PDB file of C-alpha atoms in Angstrom:
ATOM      1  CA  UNK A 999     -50.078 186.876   1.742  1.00  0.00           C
ATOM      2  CA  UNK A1000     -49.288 190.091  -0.470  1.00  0.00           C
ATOM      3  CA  UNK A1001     -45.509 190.052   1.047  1.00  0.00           C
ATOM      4  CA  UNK A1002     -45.388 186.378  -0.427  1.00  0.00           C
ATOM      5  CA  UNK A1003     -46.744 187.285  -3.614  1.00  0.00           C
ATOM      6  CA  UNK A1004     -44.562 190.702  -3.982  1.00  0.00           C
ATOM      7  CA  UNK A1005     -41.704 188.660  -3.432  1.00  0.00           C
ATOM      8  CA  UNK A1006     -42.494 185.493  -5.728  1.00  0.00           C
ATOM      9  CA  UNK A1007     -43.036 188.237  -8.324  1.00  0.00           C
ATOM     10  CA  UNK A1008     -39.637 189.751  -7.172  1.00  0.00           C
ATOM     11  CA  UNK A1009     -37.832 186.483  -7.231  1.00  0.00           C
ATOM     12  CA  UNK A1010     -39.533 185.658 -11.068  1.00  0.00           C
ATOM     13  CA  UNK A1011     -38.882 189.098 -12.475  1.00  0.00           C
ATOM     14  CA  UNK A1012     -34.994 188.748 -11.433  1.00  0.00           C
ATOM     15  CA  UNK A1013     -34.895 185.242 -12.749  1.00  0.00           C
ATOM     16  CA  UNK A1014     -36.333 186.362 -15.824  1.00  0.00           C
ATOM     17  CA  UNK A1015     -33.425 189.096 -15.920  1.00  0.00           C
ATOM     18  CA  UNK A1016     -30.344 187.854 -14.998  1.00  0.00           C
ATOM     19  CA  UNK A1017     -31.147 183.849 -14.683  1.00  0.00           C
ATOM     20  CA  UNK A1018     -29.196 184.228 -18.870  1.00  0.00           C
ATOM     21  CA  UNK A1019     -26.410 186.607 -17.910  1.00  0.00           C
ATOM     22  CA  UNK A1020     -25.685 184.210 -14.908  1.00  0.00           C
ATOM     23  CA  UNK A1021     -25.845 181.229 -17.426  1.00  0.00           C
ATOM     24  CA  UNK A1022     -23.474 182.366 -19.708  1.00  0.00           C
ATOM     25  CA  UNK A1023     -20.880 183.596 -17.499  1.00  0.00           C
ATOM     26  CA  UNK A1024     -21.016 179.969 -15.163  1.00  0.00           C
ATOM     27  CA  UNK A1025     -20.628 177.914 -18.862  1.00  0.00           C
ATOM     28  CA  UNK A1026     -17.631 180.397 -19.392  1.00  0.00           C
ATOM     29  CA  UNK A1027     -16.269 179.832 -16.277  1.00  0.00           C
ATOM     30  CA  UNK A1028     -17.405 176.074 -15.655  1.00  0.00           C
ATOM     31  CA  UNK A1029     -17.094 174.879 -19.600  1.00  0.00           C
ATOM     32  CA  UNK A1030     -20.281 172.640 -18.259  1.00  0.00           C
ATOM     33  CA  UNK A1031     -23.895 173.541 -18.865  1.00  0.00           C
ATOM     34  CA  UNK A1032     -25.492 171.116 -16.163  1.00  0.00           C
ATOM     35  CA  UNK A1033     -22.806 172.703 -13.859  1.00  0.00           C
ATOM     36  CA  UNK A1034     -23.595 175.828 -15.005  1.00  0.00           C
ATOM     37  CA  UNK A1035     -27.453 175.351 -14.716  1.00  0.00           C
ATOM     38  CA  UNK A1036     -27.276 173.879 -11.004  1.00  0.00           C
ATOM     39  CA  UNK A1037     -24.816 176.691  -9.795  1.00  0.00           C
ATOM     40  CA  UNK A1038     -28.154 179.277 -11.255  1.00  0.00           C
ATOM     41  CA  UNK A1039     -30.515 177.318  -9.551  1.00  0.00           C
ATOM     42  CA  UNK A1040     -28.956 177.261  -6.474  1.00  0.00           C
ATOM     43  CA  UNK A1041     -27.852 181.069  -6.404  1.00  0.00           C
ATOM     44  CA  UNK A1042     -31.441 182.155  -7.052  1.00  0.00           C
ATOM     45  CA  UNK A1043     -32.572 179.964  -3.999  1.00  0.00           C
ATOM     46  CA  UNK A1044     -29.817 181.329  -2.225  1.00  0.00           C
ATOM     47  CA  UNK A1045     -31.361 184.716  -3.095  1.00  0.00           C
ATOM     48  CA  UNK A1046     -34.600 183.661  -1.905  1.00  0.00           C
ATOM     49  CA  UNK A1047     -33.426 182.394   1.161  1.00  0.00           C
ATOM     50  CA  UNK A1048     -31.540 185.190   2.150  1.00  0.00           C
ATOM     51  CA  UNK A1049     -34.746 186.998   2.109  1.00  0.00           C
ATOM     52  CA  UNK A1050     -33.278 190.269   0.796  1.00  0.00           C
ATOM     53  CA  UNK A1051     -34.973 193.075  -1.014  1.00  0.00           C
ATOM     54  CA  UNK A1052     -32.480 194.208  -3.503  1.00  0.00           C
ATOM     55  CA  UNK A1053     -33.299 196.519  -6.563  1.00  0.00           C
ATOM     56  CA  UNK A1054     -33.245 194.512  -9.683  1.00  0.00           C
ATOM     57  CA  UNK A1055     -29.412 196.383 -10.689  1.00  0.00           C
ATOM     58  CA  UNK A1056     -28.325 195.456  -7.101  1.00  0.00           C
ATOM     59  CA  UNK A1057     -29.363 191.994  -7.850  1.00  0.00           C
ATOM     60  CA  UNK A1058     -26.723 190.738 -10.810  1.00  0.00           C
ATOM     61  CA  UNK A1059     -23.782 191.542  -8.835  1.00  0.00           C
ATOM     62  CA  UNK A1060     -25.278 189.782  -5.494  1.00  0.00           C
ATOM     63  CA  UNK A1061     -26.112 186.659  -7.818  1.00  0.00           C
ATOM     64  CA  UNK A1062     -22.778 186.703  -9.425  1.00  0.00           C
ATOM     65  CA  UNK A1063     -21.015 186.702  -5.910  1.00  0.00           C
ATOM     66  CA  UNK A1064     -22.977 183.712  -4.500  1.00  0.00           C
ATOM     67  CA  UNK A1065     -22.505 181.792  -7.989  1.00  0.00           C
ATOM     68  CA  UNK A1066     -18.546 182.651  -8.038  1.00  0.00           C
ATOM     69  CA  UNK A1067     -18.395 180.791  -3.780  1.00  0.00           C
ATOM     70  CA  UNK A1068     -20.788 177.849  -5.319  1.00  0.00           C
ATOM     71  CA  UNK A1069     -18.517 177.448  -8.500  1.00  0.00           C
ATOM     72  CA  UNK A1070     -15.295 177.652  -6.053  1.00  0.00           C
ATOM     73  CA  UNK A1071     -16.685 175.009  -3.768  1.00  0.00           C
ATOM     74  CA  UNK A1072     -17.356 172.663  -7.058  1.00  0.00           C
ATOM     75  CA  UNK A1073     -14.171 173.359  -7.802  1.00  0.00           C
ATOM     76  CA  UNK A1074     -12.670 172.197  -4.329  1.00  0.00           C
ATOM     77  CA  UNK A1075     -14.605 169.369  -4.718  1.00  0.00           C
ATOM     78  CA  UNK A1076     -13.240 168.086  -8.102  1.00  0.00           C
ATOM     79  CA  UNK A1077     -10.874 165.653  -8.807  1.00  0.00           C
ATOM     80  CA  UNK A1078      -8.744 167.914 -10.746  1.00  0.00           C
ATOM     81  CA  UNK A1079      -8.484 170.169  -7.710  1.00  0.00           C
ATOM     82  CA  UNK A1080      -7.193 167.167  -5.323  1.00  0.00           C
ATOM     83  CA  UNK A1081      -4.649 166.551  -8.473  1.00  0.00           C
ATOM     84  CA  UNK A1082      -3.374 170.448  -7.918  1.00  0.00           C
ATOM     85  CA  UNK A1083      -3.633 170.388  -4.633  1.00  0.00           C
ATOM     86  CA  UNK A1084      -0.814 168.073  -3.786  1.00  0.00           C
ATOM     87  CA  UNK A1085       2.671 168.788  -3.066  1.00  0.00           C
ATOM     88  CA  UNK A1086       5.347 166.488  -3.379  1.00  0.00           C
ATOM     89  CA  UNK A1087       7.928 166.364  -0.749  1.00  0.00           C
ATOM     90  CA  UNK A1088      10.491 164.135   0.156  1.00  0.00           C
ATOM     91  CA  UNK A1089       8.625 160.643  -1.154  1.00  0.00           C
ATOM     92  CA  UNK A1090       5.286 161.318  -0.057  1.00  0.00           C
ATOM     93  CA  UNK A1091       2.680 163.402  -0.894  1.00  0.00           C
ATOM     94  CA  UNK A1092       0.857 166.242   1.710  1.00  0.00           C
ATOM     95  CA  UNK A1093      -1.877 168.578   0.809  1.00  0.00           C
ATOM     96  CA  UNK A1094      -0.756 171.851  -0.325  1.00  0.00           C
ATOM     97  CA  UNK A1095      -2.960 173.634   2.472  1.00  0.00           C
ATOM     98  CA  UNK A1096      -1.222 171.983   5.418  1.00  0.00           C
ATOM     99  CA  UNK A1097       2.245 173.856   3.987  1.00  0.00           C
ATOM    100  CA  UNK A1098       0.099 177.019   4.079  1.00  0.00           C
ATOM    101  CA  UNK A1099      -1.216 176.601   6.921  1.00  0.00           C
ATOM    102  CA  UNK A1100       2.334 176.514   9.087  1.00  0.00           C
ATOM    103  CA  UNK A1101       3.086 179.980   7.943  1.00  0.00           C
ATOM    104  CA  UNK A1102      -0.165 181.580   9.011  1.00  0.00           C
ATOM    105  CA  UNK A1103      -0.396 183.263  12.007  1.00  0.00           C
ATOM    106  CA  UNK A1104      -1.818 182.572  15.309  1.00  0.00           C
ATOM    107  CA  UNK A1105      -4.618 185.260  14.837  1.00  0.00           C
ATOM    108  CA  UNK A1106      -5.483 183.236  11.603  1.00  0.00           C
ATOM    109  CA  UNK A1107      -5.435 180.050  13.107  1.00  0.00           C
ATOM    110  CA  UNK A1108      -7.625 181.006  15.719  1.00  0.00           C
ATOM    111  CA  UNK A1109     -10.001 182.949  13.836  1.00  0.00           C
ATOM    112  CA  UNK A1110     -10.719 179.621  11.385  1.00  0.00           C
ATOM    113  CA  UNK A1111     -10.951 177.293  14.534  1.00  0.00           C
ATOM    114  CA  UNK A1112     -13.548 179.849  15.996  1.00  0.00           C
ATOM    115  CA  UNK A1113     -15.118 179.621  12.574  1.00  0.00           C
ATOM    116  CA  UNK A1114     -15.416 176.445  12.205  1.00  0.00           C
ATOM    117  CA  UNK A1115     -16.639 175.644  15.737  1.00  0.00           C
ATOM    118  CA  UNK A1116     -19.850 178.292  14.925  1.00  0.00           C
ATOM    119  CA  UNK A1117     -20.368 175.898  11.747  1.00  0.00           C
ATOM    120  CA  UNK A1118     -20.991 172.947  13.878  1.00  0.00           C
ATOM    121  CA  UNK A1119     -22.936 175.077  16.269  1.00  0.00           C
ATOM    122  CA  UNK A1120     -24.659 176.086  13.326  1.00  0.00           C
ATOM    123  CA  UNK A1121     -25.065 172.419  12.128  1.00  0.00           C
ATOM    124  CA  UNK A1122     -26.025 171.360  15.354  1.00  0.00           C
ATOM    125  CA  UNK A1123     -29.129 174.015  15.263  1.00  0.00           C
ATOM    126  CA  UNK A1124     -30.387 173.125  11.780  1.00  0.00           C
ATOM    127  CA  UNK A1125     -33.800 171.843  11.587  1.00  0.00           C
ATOM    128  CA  UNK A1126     -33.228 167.629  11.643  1.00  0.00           C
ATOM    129  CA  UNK A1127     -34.601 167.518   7.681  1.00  0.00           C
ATOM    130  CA  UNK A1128     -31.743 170.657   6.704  1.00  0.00           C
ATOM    131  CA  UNK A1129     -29.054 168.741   8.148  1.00  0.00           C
ATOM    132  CA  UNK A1130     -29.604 165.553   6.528  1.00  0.00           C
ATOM    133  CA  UNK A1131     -29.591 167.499   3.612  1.00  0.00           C
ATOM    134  CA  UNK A1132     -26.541 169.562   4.239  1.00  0.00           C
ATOM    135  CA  UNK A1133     -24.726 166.477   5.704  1.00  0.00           C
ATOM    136  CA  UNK A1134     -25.471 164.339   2.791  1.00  0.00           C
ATOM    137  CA  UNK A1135     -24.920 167.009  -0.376  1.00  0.00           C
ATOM    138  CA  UNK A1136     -21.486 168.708   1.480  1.00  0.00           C
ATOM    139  CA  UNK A1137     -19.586 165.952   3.863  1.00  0.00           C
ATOM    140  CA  UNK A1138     -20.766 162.949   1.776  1.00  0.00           C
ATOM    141  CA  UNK A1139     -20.693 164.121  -1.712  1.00  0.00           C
ATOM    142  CA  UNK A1140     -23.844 163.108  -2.852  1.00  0.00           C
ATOM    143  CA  UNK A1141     -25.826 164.973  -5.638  1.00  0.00           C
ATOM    144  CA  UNK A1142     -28.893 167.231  -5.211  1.00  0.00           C
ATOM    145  CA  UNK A1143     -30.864 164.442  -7.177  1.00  0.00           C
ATOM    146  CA  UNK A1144     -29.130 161.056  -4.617  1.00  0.00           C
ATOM    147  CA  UNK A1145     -30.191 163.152  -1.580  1.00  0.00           C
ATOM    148  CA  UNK A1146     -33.269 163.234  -2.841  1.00  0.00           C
ATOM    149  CA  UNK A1147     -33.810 159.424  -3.366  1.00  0.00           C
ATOM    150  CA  UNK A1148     -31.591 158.706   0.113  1.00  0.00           C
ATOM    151  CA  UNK A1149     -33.758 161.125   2.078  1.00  0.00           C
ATOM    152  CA  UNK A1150     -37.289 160.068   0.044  1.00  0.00           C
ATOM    153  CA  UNK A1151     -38.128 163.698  -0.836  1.00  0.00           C
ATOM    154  CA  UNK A1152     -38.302 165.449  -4.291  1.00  0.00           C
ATOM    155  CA  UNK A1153     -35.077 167.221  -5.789  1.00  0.00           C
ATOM    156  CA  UNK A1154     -36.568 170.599  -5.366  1.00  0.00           C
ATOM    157  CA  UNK A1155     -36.793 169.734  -1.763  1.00  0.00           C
ATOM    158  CA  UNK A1156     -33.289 168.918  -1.516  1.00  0.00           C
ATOM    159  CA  UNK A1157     -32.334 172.656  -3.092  1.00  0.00           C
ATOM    160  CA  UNK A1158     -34.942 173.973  -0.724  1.00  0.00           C
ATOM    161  CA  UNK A1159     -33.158 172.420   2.355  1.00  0.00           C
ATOM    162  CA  UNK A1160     -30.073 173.108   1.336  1.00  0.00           C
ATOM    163  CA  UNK A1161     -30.708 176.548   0.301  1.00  0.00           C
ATOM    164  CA  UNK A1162     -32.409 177.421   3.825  1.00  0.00           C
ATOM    165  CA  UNK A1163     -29.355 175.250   5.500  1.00  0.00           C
ATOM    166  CA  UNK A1164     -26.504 177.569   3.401  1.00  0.00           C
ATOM    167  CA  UNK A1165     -28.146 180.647   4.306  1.00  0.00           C
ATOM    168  CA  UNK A1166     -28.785 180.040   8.005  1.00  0.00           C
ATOM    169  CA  UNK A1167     -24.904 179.013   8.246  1.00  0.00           C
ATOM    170  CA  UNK A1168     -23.657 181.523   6.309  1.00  0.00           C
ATOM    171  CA  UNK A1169     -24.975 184.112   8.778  1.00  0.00           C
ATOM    172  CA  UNK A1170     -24.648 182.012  11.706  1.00  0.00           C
ATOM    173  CA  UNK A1171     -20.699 181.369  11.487  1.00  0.00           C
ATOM    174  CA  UNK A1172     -20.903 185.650  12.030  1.00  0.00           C
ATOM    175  CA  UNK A1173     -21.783 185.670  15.534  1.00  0.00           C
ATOM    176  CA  UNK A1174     -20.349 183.660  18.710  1.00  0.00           C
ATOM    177  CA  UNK A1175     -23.905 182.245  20.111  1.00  0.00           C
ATOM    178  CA  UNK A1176     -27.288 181.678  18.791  1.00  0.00           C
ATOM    179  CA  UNK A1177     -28.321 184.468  21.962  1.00  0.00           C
ATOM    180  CA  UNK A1178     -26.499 187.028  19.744  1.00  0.00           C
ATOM    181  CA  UNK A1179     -27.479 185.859  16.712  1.00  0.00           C
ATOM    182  CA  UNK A1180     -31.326 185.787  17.678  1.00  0.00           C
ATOM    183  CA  UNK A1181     -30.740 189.449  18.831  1.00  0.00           C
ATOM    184  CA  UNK A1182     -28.904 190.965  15.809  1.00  0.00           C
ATOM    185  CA  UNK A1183     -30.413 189.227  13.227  1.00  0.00           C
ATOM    186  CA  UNK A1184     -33.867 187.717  14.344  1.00  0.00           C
ATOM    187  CA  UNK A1185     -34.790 186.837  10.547  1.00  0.00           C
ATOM    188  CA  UNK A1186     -32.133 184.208   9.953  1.00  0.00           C
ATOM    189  CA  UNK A1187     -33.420 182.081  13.158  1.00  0.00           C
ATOM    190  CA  UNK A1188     -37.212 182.496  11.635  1.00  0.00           C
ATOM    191  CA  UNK A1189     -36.029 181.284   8.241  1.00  0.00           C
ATOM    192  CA  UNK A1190     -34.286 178.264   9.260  1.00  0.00           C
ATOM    193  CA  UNK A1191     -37.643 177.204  11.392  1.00  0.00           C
ATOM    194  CA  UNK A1192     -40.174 177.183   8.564  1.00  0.00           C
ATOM    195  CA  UNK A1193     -38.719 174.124   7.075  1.00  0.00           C
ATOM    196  CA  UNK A1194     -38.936 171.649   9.373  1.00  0.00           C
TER     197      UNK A1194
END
């Protein structure tokens, strides 16, 4: 029960710190404050999730890397991305990543096929309630706050879920089986497990 305590205290004290710094740079970077304010939230569950015991200076720089991926992926997700993302050619349109993706090399293909088959394996290991969440917030679009109502739970829920969901698959796309994974890194398969 200490642990728990130690790190809500942990967890408070760096939200304290660097919850503004984080603010002001997203706004910057976003031009958005409710942008800006979900991409905080979200990085500071992320930091919970991840369950890591970093020195308060060690912190900022860890927060500011998981807020940069979360502010790329809203910006994949935009409609002004989709606008920049196409190519015209010939009369048609085709998305500027399928032109990359003829020049890359075989290594590269193969790595991001391997990749993306440990995300479904990952997927497919998620607590039922995570994957929902996951599902419904990254493949269908829907807001933190329409998962919520679809699903019946409350919004923090929802960023609970999807914090523990993240995590799990962002360590889980590292190794080729859940065998490996539950040898190297025993944490990650304990995390994912409390939620359910």
């Amino acid at each position: 029960m200490s642990d728990r305590a130690d790190s809500s205290s942990d967890l408070a004290a760096a939200f304290a710190h660097w919850r503004p710094k984080l603010l002001r740079a997203l706004f910057r970077r976003l031009g958005n404050r409710d942008d800006a304010e979900e991409i905080a939230q979200e990085s500071f569950l992320r930091l919970a999730a991840a369950g890591k015991a970093l020195p308060l200076d060690e912190q900022g720089p860890y927060l500011q890397r998981i807020a940069l991926n979360l502010s790329h992926d809203l910006w994949r997700n935009s409609p002004a991305r989709q606008q920049v993302d196409l190519v015209a050619y010939d009369d048609g349109e085709i998305p500027a990543a399928d032109i990359a993706a003829e020049g890359d090399c075989p290594c590269a293909r193969t790595e991001q096929r391997q990749r993306l088959e440990r995300l479904q394996q990952a997927l497919d290991e998620l607590p039922e309630r995570q994957r929902e969440a996951f599902v419904l917030h990254r493949f269908d679009g829907l807001t933190q706050d329409q998962v919520g109502e679809r699903m019946g739970i409350s919004r923090r829920m929802v960023v609970k879920h999807l914090a523990r969901a993240f995590a799990y698959c962002e360590i889980r796309v590292q190794y080729a089986s859940l065998e490996q994974m539950e040898h190297l890194h025993p944490a990650a398969t304990r995390r994912a497990d409390d939620d359910s």
